Amino acid sequence: MKHMDNTPPPRHKREKLENPVRLAELDPAGTLTRIGIGLHDVYCDIGAGSGIFTIPAAKMTDGTVHALEIDDEMLDVIREKAEAEGLGNIETRKVEDGKFPVGNGEADVALLVTVLHEIGDKPAFLAEAARILKNGARIAVIEFFGAETPMGPPLAHRISREDAVNAMECAGFEFLDSFDLGEDLYCMVF
């Protein structure tokens, strides 16, 4: 089976996450700047994958960068990248049973990149995200548009911008900003 862009499916999760077209659209450093990561912020990359946002965040803040992930292989990839880049402010943390191994009110900025649509119990997940955020902290959500696009999961697996806003607002988050990332993805900041 081929993807919509006629490339063969990735043989490995890392190849999929680090697809050059996907990386160009996500523009990790530019997106983190727009979200508002600061020089001393504690940052949480919730569902960090292979660290495409974790590594740039660690270069943009001298605060702790928490890479939260359920996949041990991806945590190993992030550790290898951090070591290769000489980044000492990244802490890789395994998420188990829906609990984030980060203290209450610790994070200034959190990011969910194509994670929210994968979550069954969004209220519990977002309550856990709220728990780790400081008062006045920002959380950003990046998801695929709720319409057919060149890249991304089937339509039935996507979460529309409106449904994402509703889920976030029901969890007590206040909408701040929204912008598009290319023709496949949107970003919203709360």
PDB file of C-alpha atoms in Angstrom, residues 34 104 107 128 165:
ATOM      1  CA  ARG A  34       5.841  31.359  17.660  1.00  0.00           C
ATOM      2  CA  ASN A 104       2.826  19.501  39.622  1.00  0.00           C
ATOM      3  CA  ALA A 107       6.202  23.374  33.055  1.00  0.00           C
ATOM      4  CA  GLU A 128      -2.862  15.330  33.502  1.00  0.00           C
ATOM      5  CA  VAL A 165     -10.715  23.706  20.746  1.00  0.00           C
TER       6      VAL A 165
END
